[in-house]
């Protein structure tokens, strides 16, 4: 049996989600835009799914739009804010996901948008004073702040309330990439004033290729894709019906079980931290352990040694899947822009272990047996 510790890159689809998707695939083939019975049946399934998602976020159904996932949702929020809401400046950070960073590059190069990347410390934390200073600069143009709720490689959390307050007092828009935290931390849009955020089903045991964007009802934007009138004219293209049915089930399950799953995951993660500290020489953590972080992620920095050079490969061969950085670099030894931005010692080896409620302490025991063959253990010096 392989051990899967790469849940930040994607999660396994749960049986309960399959149990609603497969019958839907078998029975519901109508086009939701058709007005006949087959179409109406599918339309109802989509609208039920929207209601489920909106309820979990305390949003109104008119604020949830289905997309193909996190990448599309983040592109849509940022590009439409520039095109339709007069945004001329974006404040972000160097450790955002590439779907945000590359969008910013595009807007800077082709649309003259000013991009300000905040500095981050060795654990990926922004400086809120710097954010306040940049936001309140005299003659600042209309600004969008785009900061991820939790970093996908190291799990560092943003203080969403603080950023939201700063944005409100400076009349700036606020977008957050919430792809990694969705269903792991509650979001209530009655409490948190935010303009846009994103979700992606495959990060919480739903299907791949489906997600959603929350767009605050006050923001009047136009679609990113030109096409039909689906999603109330906001996202053309025949809906990914089965994906939408699946994301709603996955969201409902994960939100209902949020605290129970959190307890299981924290136990697994804390056990790994303890084992690493006790058994591995000169271990360091990129994840900030002295404050709350995204509990599904643990980024570990191993000291350089001959054996640690091929750490990821060695773990994979031994049946353990984890990642060297983000999903895009998963399985390769390519450096990560996040680890680079932390100013980490390039000689050390970063491995991201990421958990789901399916992981157990036994998984960690097996991981440790393998790790002890690949890295320097306590009391041992490896050249
Ligand atoms: N944002 C973050 C923080 C992510 O971790 C990911 C996925 O790796 C994405 C966005 C992209 O999401 P998707 O794979 O649904 O396009």
Short mmCIF file of N, CA, C and O in Angstrom, two decimals, residues 232-277:
data_model
loop_
_atom_site.label_atom_id
_atom_site.label_comp_id
_atom_site.label_asym_id
_atom_site.label_seq_id
_atom_site.Cartn_x
_atom_site.Cartn_y
_atom_site.Cartn_z
N UNK A 232 -25.77 32.74 -15.25
CA UNK A 232 -26.35 34.10 -15.25
C UNK A 232 -25.46 35.09 -16.02
O UNK A 232 -25.11 36.16 -15.53
N UNK A 233 -25.08 34.64 -17.19
CA UNK A 233 -24.27 35.47 -18.10
C UNK A 233 -22.84 35.71 -17.62
O UNK A 233 -22.15 36.55 -18.17
N UNK A 234 -22.40 35.00 -16.62
CA UNK A 234 -21.07 35.28 -16.08
C UNK A 234 -20.01 34.28 -16.54
O UNK A 234 -18.83 34.52 -16.42
N UNK A 235 -20.47 33.11 -17.04
CA UNK A 235 -19.46 32.12 -17.43
C UNK A 235 -20.07 31.20 -18.49
O UNK A 235 -20.77 30.23 -18.18
N UNK A 236 -19.80 31.55 -19.75
CA UNK A 236 -20.35 30.78 -20.86
C UNK A 236 -19.80 29.36 -20.91
O UNK A 236 -18.75 29.06 -20.33
N UNK A 237 -20.50 28.49 -21.59
CA UNK A 237 -20.06 27.10 -21.73
C UNK A 237 -21.02 26.19 -20.98
O UNK A 237 -21.44 26.52 -19.86
N UNK A 238 -21.36 25.05 -21.60
CA UNK A 238 -22.25 24.10 -20.92
C UNK A 238 -21.62 23.68 -19.60
O UNK A 238 -20.44 23.35 -19.55
N UNK A 239 -22.39 23.73 -18.57
CA UNK A 239 -21.87 23.49 -17.23
C UNK A 239 -21.30 22.07 -17.06
O UNK A 239 -21.79 21.12 -17.65
N UNK A 240 -20.30 21.98 -16.22
CA UNK A 240 -19.72 20.69 -15.83
C UNK A 240 -20.65 20.09 -14.77
O UNK A 240 -20.38 20.11 -13.57
N UNK A 241 -21.77 19.56 -15.24
CA UNK A 241 -22.87 19.18 -14.35
C UNK A 241 -22.41 18.20 -13.26
O UNK A 241 -22.69 18.38 -12.07
N UNK A 242 -21.70 17.17 -13.68
CA UNK A 242 -21.34 16.11 -12.71
C UNK A 242 -20.30 16.63 -11.72
O UNK A 242 -20.31 16.29 -10.54
N UNK A 243 -19.43 17.47 -12.23
CA UNK A 243 -18.46 18.12 -11.35
C UNK A 243 -19.16 19.00 -10.33
O UNK A 243 -18.80 19.04 -9.15
N UNK A 244 -20.16 19.72 -10.79
CA UNK A 244 -20.89 20.64 -9.90
C UNK A 244 -21.65 19.85 -8.82
O UNK A 244 -21.64 20.22 -7.64
N UNK A 245 -22.25 18.74 -9.23
CA UNK A 245 -22.91 17.87 -8.24
C UNK A 245 -21.87 17.36 -7.24
O UNK A 245 -22.10 17.33 -6.02
N UNK A 246 -20.71 17.02 -7.75
CA UNK A 246 -19.63 16.48 -6.90
C UNK A 246 -19.06 17.52 -5.96
O UNK A 246 -18.83 17.24 -4.78
N UNK A 247 -18.85 18.74 -6.44
CA UNK A 247 -18.24 19.76 -5.56
C UNK A 247 -19.19 20.08 -4.40
O UNK A 247 -18.75 20.27 -3.26
N UNK A 248 -20.49 20.10 -4.70
CA UNK A 248 -21.44 20.44 -3.63
C UNK A 248 -21.42 19.36 -2.55
O UNK A 248 -21.40 19.66 -1.35
N UNK A 249 -21.37 18.11 -2.98
CA UNK A 249 -21.34 17.02 -1.99
C UNK A 249 -20.04 17.07 -1.18
O UNK A 249 -20.03 16.91 0.05
N UNK A 250 -18.94 17.30 -1.90
CA UNK A 250 -17.64 17.34 -1.22
C UNK A 250 -17.59 18.48 -0.21
O UNK A 250 -17.08 18.34 0.91
N UNK A 251 -18.15 19.61 -0.58
CA UNK A 251 -18.15 20.79 0.29
C UNK A 251 -19.01 20.53 1.53
O UNK A 251 -18.61 20.83 2.65
N UNK A 252 -20.16 19.95 1.30
CA UNK A 252 -21.08 19.68 2.41
C UNK A 252 -20.43 18.71 3.40
O UNK A 252 -20.43 18.93 4.61
N UNK A 253 -19.82 17.64 2.85
CA UNK A 253 -19.18 16.64 3.71
C UNK A 253 -18.04 17.25 4.51
O UNK A 253 -17.91 17.04 5.72
N UNK A 254 -17.19 18.00 3.80
CA UNK A 254 -15.99 18.54 4.44
C UNK A 254 -16.37 19.59 5.48
O UNK A 254 -15.73 19.67 6.55
N UNK A 255 -17.38 20.39 5.20
CA UNK A 255 -17.77 21.42 6.17
C UNK A 255 -18.45 20.78 7.38
O UNK A 255 -18.20 21.16 8.52
N UNK A 256 -19.26 19.77 7.14
CA UNK A 256 -19.93 19.08 8.25
C UNK A 256 -18.91 18.42 9.17
O UNK A 256 -19.06 18.40 10.39
N UNK A 257 -17.85 17.88 8.56
CA UNK A 257 -16.85 17.15 9.34
C UNK A 257 -15.61 17.99 9.66
O UNK A 257 -14.58 17.44 10.05
N UNK A 258 -15.72 19.30 9.47
CA UNK A 258 -14.52 20.14 9.58
C UNK A 258 -13.76 19.92 10.89
O UNK A 258 -12.55 19.67 10.89
N UNK A 259 -14.45 19.96 12.01
CA UNK A 259 -13.67 19.87 13.26
C UNK A 259 -13.16 18.46 13.51
O UNK A 259 -12.04 18.28 13.99
N UNK A 260 -13.96 17.44 13.16
CA UNK A 260 -13.48 16.06 13.37
C UNK A 260 -12.27 15.76 12.49
O UNK A 260 -11.25 15.20 12.94
N UNK A 261 -12.35 16.15 11.23
CA UNK A 261 -11.23 15.90 10.32
C UNK A 261 -10.01 16.72 10.74
O UNK A 261 -8.87 16.24 10.66
N UNK A 262 -10.27 17.94 11.21
CA UNK A 262 -9.15 18.77 11.66
C UNK A 262 -8.40 18.08 12.80
O UNK A 262 -7.16 18.05 12.83
N UNK A 263 -9.17 17.52 13.72
CA UNK A 263 -8.54 16.84 14.86
C UNK A 263 -7.66 15.67 14.40
O UNK A 263 -6.52 15.52 14.84
N UNK A 264 -8.19 14.88 13.48
CA UNK A 264 -7.42 13.73 12.96
C UNK A 264 -6.15 14.22 12.25
O UNK A 264 -5.05 13.69 12.47
N UNK A 265 -6.33 15.24 11.41
CA UNK A 265 -5.18 15.72 10.62
C UNK A 265 -4.13 16.35 11.54
O UNK A 265 -2.93 16.10 11.38
N UNK A 266 -4.58 17.13 12.52
CA UNK A 266 -3.62 17.76 13.44
C UNK A 266 -2.86 16.70 14.23
O UNK A 266 -1.65 16.84 14.49
N UNK A 267 -3.56 15.64 14.61
CA UNK A 267 -2.88 14.56 15.35
C UNK A 267 -1.77 13.94 14.48
O UNK A 267 -0.64 13.74 14.94
N UNK A 268 -2.08 13.68 13.21
CA UNK A 268 -1.09 13.10 12.30
C UNK A 268 0.09 14.06 12.11
O UNK A 268 1.25 13.66 12.18
N UNK A 269 -0.25 15.31 11.87
CA UNK A 269 0.80 16.31 11.63
C UNK A 269 1.68 16.49 12.87
O UNK A 269 2.92 16.50 12.78
N UNK A 270 1.05 16.62 14.03
CA UNK A 270 1.83 16.85 15.26
C UNK A 270 2.72 15.64 15.56
O UNK A 270 3.83 15.78 16.07
N UNK A 271 2.21 14.45 15.26
CA UNK A 271 2.99 13.24 15.47
C UNK A 271 4.22 13.25 14.56
O UNK A 271 5.34 12.93 15.00
N UNK A 272 4.04 13.67 13.32
CA UNK A 272 5.19 13.75 12.41
C UNK A 272 6.21 14.78 12.92
O UNK A 272 7.42 14.51 12.92
N UNK A 273 5.71 15.92 13.37
CA UNK A 273 6.63 16.96 13.87
C UNK A 273 7.47 16.39 15.02
O UNK A 273 8.71 16.53 15.04
N UNK A 274 6.80 15.70 15.93
CA UNK A 274 7.49 15.13 17.10
C UNK A 274 8.53 14.09 16.66
O UNK A 274 9.67 14.10 17.12
N UNK A 275 8.13 13.22 15.75
CA UNK A 275 9.05 12.18 15.28
C UNK A 275 10.27 12.80 14.58
O UNK A 275 11.40 12.36 14.79
N UNK A 276 10.01 13.81 13.77
CA UNK A 276 11.12 14.45 13.04
C UNK A 276 12.08 15.12 14.03
O UNK A 276 13.30 14.98 13.90
N UNK A 277 11.50 15.83 15.00
CA UNK A 277 12.36 16.52 15.97
C UNK A 277 13.19 15.53 16.77
O UNK A 277 14.36 15.77 17.07
#
